[in-house]
Short mmCIF file of C-alpha atoms in Angstrom, two decimals:
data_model
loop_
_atom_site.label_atom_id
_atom_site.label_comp_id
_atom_site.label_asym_id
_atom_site.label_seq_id
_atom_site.Cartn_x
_atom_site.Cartn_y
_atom_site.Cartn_z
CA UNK A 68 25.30 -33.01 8.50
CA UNK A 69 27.47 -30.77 6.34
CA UNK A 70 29.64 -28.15 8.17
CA UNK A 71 27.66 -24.64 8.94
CA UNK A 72 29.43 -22.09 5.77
CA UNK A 73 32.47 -20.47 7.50
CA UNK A 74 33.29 -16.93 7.84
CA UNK A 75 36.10 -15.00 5.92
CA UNK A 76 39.02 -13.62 8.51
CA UNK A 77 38.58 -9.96 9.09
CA UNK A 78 41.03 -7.98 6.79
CA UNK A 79 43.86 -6.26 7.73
CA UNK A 80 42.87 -2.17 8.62
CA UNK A 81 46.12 -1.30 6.70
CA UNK A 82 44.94 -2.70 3.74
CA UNK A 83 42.05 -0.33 3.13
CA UNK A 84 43.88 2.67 3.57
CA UNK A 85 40.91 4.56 1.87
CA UNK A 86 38.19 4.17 4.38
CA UNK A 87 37.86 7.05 6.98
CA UNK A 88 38.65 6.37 10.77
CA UNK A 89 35.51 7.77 11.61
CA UNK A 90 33.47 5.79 9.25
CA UNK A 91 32.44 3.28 11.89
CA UNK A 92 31.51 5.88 14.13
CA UNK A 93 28.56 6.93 11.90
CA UNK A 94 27.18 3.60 11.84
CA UNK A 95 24.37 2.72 14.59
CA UNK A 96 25.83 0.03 16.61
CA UNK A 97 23.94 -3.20 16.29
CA UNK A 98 23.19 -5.72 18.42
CA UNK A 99 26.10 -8.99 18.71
CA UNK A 100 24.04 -11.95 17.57
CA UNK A 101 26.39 -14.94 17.90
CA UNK A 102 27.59 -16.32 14.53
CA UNK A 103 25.83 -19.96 13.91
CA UNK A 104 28.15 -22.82 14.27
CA UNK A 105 28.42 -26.49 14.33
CA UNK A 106 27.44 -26.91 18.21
CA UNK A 107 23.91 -24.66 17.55
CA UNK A 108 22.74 -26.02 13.93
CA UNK A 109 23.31 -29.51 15.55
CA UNK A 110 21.52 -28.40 18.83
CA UNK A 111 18.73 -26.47 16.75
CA UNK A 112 18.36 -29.47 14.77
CA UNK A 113 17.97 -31.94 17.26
CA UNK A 114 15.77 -29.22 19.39
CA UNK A 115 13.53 -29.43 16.12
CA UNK A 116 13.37 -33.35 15.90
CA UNK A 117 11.88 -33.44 19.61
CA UNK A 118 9.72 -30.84 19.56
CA UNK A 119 7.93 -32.31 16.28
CA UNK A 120 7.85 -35.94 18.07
CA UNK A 121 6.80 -34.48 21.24
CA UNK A 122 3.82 -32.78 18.95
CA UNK A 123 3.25 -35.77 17.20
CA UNK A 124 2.76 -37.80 20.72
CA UNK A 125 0.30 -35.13 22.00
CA UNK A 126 -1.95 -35.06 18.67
CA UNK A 127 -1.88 -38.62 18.39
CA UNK A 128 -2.59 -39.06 22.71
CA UNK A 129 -5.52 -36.46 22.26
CA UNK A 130 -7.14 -38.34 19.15
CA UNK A 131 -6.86 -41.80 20.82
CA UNK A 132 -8.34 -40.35 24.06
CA UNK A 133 -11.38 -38.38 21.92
CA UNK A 134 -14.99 -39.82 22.33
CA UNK A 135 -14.74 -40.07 18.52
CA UNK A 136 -11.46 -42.87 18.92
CA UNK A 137 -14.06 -44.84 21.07
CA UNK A 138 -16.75 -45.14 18.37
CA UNK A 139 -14.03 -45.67 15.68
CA UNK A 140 -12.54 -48.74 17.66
CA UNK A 141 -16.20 -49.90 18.51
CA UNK A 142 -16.59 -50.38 15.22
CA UNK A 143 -13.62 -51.94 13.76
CA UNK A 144 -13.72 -54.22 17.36
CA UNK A 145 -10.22 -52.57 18.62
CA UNK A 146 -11.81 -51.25 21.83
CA UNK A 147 -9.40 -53.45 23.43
CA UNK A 148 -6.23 -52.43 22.04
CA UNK A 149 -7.55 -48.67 22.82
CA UNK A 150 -8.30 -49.88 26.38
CA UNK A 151 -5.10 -51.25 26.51
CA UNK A 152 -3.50 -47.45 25.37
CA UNK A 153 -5.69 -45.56 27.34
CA UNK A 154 -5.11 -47.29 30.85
CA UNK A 155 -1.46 -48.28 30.31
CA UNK A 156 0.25 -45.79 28.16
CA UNK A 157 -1.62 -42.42 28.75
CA UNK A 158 -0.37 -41.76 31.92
CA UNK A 159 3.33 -42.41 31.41
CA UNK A 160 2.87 -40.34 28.00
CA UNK A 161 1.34 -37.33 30.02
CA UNK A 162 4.18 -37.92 32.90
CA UNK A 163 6.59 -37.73 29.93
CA UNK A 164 5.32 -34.90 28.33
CA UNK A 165 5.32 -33.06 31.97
CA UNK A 166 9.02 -33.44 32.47
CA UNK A 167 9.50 -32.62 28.48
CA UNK A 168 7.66 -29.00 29.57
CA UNK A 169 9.91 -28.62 32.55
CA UNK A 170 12.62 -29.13 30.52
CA UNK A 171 11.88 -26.45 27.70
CA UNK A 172 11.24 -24.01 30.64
CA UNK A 173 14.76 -24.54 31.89
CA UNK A 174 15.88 -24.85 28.29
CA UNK A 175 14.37 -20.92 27.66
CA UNK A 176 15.38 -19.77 30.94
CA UNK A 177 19.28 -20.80 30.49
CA UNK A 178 18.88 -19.58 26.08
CA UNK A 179 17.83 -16.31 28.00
CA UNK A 180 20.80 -15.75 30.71
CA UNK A 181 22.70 -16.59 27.56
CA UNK A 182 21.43 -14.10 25.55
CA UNK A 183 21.51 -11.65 28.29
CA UNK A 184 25.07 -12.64 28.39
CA UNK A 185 25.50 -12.33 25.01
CA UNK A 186 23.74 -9.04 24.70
CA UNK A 187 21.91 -11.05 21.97
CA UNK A 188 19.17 -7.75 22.17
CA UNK A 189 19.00 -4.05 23.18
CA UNK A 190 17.57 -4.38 26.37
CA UNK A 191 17.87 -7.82 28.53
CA UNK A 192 13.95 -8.42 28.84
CA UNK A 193 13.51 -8.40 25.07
CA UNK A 194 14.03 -12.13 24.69
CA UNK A 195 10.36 -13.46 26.43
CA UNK A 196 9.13 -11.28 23.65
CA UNK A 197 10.51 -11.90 21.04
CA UNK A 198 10.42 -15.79 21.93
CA UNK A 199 6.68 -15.37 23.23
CA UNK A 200 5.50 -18.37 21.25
CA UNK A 201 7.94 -20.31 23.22
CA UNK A 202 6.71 -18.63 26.68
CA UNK A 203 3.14 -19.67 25.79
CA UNK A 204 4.12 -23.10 24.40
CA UNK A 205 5.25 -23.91 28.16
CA UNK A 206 1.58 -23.56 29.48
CA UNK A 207 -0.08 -27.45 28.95
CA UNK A 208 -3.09 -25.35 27.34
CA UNK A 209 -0.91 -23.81 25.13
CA UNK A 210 1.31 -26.71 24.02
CA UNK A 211 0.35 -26.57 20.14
CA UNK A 212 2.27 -23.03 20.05
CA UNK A 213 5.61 -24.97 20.50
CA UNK A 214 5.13 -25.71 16.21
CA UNK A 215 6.00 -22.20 16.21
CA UNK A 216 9.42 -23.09 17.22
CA UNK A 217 9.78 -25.90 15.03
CA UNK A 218 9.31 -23.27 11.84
CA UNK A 219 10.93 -21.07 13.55
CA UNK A 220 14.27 -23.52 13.69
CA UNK A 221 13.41 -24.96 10.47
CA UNK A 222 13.44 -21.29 8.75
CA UNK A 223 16.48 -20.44 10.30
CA UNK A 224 18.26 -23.29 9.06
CA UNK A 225 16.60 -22.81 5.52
CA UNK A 226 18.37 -19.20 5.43
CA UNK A 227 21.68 -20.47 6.00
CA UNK A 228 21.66 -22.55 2.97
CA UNK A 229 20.30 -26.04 4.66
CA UNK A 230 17.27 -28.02 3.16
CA UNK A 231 15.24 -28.65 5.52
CA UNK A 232 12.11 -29.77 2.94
CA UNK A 233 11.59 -30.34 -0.21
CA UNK A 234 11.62 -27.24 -2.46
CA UNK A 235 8.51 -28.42 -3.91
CA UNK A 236 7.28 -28.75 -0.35
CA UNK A 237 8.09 -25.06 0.54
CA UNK A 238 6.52 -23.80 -2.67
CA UNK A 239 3.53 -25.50 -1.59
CA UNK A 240 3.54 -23.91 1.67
CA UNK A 241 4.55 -20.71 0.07
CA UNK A 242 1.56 -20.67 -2.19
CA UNK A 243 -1.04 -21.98 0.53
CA UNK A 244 -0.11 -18.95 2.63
CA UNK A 245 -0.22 -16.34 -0.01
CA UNK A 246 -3.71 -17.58 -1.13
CA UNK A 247 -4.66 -17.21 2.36
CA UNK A 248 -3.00 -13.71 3.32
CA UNK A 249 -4.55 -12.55 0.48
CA UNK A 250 -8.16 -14.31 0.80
CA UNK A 251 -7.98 -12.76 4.42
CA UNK A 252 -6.96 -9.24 2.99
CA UNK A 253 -9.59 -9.24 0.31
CA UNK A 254 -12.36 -10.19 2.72
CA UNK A 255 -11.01 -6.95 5.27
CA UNK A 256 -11.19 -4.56 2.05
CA UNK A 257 -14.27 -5.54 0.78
CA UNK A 258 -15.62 -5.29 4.35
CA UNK A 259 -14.11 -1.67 4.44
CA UNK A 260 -15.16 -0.62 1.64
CA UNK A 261 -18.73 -1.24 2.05
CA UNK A 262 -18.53 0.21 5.51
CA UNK A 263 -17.19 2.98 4.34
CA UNK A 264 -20.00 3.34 1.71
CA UNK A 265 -22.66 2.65 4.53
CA UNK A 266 -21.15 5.58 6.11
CA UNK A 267 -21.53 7.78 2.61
CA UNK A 268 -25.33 7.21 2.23
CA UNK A 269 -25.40 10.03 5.88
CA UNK A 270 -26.51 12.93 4.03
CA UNK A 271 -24.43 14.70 7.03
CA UNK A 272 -21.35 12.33 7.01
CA UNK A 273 -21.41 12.81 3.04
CA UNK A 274 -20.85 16.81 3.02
CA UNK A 275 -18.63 16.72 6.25
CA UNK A 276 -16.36 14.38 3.82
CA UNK A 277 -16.43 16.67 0.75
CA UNK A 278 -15.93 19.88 2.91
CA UNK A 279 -12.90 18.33 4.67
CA UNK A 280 -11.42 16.77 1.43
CA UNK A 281 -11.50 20.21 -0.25
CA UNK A 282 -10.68 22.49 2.81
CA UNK A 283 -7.46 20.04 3.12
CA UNK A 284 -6.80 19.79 -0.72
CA UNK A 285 -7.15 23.65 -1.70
CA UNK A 286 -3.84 24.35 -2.12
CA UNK A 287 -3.34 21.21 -4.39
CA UNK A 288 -6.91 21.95 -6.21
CA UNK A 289 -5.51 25.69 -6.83
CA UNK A 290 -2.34 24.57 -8.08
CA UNK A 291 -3.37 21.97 -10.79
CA UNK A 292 -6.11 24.49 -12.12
CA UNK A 293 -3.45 26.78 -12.74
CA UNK A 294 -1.12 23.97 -14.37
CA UNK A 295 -4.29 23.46 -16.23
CA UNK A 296 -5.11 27.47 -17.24
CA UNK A 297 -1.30 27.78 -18.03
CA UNK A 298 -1.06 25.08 -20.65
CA UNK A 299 -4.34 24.60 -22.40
CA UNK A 300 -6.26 28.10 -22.23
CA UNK A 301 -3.18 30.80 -21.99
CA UNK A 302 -2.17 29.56 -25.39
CA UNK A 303 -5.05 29.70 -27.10
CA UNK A 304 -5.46 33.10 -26.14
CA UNK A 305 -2.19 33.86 -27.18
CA UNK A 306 -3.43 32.91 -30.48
CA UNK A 307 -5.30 35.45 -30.44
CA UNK A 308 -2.43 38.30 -30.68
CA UNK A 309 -1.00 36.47 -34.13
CA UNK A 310 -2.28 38.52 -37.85
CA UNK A 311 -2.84 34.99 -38.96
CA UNK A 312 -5.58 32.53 -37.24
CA UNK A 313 -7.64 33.48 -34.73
CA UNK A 314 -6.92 36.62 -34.60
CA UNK A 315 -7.38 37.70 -37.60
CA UNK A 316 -10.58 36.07 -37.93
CA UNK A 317 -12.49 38.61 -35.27
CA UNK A 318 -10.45 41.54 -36.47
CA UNK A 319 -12.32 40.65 -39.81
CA UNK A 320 -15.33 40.26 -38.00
CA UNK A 321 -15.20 43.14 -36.50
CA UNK A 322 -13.91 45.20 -38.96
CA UNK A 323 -17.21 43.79 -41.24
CA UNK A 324 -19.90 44.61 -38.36
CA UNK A 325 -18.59 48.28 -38.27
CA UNK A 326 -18.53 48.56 -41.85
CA UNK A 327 -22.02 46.76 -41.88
CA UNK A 328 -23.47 49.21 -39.49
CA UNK A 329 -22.19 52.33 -40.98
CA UNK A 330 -23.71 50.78 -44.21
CA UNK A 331 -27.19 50.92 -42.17
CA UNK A 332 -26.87 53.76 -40.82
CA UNK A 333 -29.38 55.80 -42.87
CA UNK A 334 -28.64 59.48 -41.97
CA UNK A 335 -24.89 58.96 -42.77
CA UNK A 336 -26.22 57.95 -46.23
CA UNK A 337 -28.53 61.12 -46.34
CA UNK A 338 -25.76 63.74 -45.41
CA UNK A 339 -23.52 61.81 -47.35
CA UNK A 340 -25.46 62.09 -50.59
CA UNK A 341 -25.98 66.18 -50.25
CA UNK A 342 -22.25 66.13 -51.05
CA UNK A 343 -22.35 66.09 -54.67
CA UNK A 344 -20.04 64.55 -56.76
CA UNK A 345 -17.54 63.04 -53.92
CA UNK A 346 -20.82 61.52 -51.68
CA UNK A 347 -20.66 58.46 -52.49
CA UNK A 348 -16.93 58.20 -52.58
CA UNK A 349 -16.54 59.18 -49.54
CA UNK A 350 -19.24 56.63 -47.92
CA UNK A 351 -17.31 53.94 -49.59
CA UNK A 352 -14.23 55.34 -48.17
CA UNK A 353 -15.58 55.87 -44.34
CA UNK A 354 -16.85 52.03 -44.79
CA UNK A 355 -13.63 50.98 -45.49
CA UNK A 356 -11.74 52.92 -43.17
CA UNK A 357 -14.71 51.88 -40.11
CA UNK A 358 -13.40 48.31 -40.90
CA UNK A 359 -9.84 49.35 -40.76
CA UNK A 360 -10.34 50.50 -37.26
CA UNK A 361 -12.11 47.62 -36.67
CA UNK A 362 -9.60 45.36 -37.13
CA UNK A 363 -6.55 47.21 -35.37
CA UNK A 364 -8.73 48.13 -32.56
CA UNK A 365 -9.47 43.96 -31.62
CA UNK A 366 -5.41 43.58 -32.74
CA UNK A 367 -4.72 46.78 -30.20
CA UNK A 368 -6.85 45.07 -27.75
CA UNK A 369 -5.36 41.80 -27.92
CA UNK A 370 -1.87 42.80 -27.54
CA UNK A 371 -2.74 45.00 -24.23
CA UNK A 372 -5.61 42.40 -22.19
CA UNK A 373 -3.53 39.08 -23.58
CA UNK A 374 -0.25 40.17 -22.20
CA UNK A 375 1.95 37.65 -20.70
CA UNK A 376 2.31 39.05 -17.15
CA UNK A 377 -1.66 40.21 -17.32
CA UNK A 378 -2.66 37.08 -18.53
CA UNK A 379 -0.84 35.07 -16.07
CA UNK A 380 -2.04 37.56 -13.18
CA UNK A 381 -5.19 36.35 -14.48
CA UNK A 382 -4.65 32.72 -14.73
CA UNK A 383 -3.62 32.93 -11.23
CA UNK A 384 -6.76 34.99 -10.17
CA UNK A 385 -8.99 32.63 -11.94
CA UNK A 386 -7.42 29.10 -10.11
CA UNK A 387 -7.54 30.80 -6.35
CA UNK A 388 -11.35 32.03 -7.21
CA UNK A 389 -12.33 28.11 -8.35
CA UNK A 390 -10.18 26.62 -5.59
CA UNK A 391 -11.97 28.79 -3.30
CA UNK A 392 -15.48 27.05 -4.12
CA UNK A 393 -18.12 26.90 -1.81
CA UNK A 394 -18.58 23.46 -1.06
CA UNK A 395 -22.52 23.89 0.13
CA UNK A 396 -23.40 23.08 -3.96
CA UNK A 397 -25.64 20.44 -5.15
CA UNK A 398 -24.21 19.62 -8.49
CA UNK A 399 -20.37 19.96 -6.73
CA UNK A 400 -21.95 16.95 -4.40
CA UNK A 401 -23.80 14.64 -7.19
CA UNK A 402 -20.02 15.22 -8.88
CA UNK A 403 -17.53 14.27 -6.66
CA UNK A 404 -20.21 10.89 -5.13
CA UNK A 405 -20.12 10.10 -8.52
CA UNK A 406 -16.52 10.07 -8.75
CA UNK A 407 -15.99 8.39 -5.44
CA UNK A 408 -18.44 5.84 -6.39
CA UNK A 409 -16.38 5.35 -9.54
CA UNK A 410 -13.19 4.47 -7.79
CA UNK A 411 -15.16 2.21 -5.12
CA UNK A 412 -16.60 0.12 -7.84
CA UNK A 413 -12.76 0.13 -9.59
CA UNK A 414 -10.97 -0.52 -6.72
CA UNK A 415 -13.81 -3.09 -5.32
CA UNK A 416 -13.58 -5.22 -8.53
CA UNK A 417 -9.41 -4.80 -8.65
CA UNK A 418 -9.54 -6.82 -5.07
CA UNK A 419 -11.88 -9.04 -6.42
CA UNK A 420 -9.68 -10.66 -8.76
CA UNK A 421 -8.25 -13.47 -7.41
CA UNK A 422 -4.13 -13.06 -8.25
CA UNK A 423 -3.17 -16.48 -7.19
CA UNK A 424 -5.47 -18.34 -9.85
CA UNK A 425 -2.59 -16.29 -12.09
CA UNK A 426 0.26 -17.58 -11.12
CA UNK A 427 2.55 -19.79 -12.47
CA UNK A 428 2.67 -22.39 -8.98
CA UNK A 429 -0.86 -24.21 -10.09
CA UNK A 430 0.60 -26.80 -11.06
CA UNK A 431 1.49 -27.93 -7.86
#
């Protein structure tokens, strides 16, 4: 068995002249495990060996005493070697396997005064459990926990650098218990998740979820809406302030429906035209000057109602109003089931895919 991998000695305090005096002070004080040596690995170890042959015995006892070992040795004309087994060796193998308990509860009673002595844990009645496997395992009912040890020994010894298995052994096991964590998981998601859609189809249970969701999220809802306003539609208004783009495509609107209607405007023409000579000038002029005013009045207007601080007054004024929405609205409910729906069906069909059919370990 090789040697247990030994510690470094502690360094000399004068040679780290930069760390504070106080710095361990700062530190929660942890428990004093002892350090694994020789002595325990060996003891673990053997501890280990015993337990799995004591396991072994009682499997191999309880399938030989089964109703089903009778038929089996009917059959292939061994009933009396199994006799033999069952009226000779049972007994002394139970006997055995009594004193073998007694001695694992003396075995954890004595590991706990040690730890106690040890101060192995915060409190001195931690140990029964944190070692409850091993509490249960001493109960004859009960004896199948004592594997629980075994890995428990056999994972220890793994972390300090020992191979206890095969690594293709322990990716085996690896894989087996990650395909059924997460067979187990699926099956408790799925099962949620249609429970909780049970629970959606309440007409009563459906708006108590949307009022709650938006009474807690109104803040949040009022916030992003203004993100939203901010960016994408304070902008385009802005737009609307420039001589070139937008803007100056309703100023010319404008401008054109004033000149239009003073074009229509039939007395204007008529007192227009008793002015001789300059009549007609002057209706082309008052057309042109109707548009002029057209146009700086929607330019005016734009640079007043699309200022930055009124516009962002309100931005703000329009995001509290929405966030403020009465929930009691049919077309608000038929919206946010169909978006809940949505992410059930994603989310359902996400858990549904099987992730350890895409790993790399199937080719075990």
């Amino acid at each position: 068995m090789p040697a247990s991998p030994t510690t470094s000695p502690p360094l000399d305090s004068a040679s780290l002249p930069d760390q504070s005096p106080n710095q361990s002070d700062n530190k929660p004080s942890r428990p004093n495990r002892p350090k694994p040596n020789r002595l325990k690995l060996t003891y673990d170890i053997v501890m280990m060996i015993i337990i799995s042959i004591d396991l072994l015995l009682i499997s191999i006892d309880a399938i030989l005493m089964s109703n089903f070992s009778a038929h089996i040795a009917g059959w292939l004309t061994i009933g009396e070697a199994l006799s033999w087994y069952q009226n000779t060796l049972h007994d002394p193998l139970r006997t055995a396997g009594g004193f073998f308990t007694i001695f694992l509860i003396v075995e954890l009673f004595l590991r706990w005064m040690i730890a106690i002595k040890e101060r192995a844990y915060y409190r001195w009645f931690f140990f029964p459990f944190v070692h409850w496997y091993e509490v249960l395992g001493c109960f004859p009912q009960l004896r199948a926990l004592r594997l629980f040890r075994a890995v428990v020994i056999g994972r220890r010894l793994y972390q300090l650098g020992y191979q206890v298995l095969p690594q293709p052994w322990i990716n085996r096991i690896k894989f087996y218990i990650d395909l059924l964590l997460e067979e187990l998981s699926d099956r408790v998601i799925l099962t949620t998740i249609q429970n909780f859609r049970q629970e959606l189809t309440d007409p009563e249970a459906h708006k108590s979820f949307i009022e709650s969701t938006i009474s807690r999220n109104r803040d949040e809802i009022e916030a992003v809406l203004l993100y939203l306003l901010r960016t994408e539609l304070t902008p385009k208004l802005q737009e609307l302030t420039a001589a070139s783009g937008g803007g100056s495509i309703l100023a010319a609107e404008v401008g054109n429906a004033i000149e239009e209607g003073l074009a229509n405007t039939p007395e204007l023409r008529r007192y227009l035209r008793m002015i001789p000579i300059a009549g007609s000038l002057i209706e082309s002029q008052l057309q042109h000057v109707g548009h002029n005013i057209g146009e700086n009045v929607v330019y005016a207007l734009n640079q007043r109602l699309l200022d930055p601080k009124l516009l962002d007054s309100l931005m703000v004024a329009i995001a509290r109003g929405v966030a403020q929405i009465n929930t009691d609205n049919t077309a608000l409910d038929t919206l946010i089931s169909s978006i809940i729906e949505d992410s059930l069906t994603e989310f359902e069909a996400q858990v549904k895919v099987q992730q350890w059919k895409h790993q790399d370990m199937l080719n075990l």
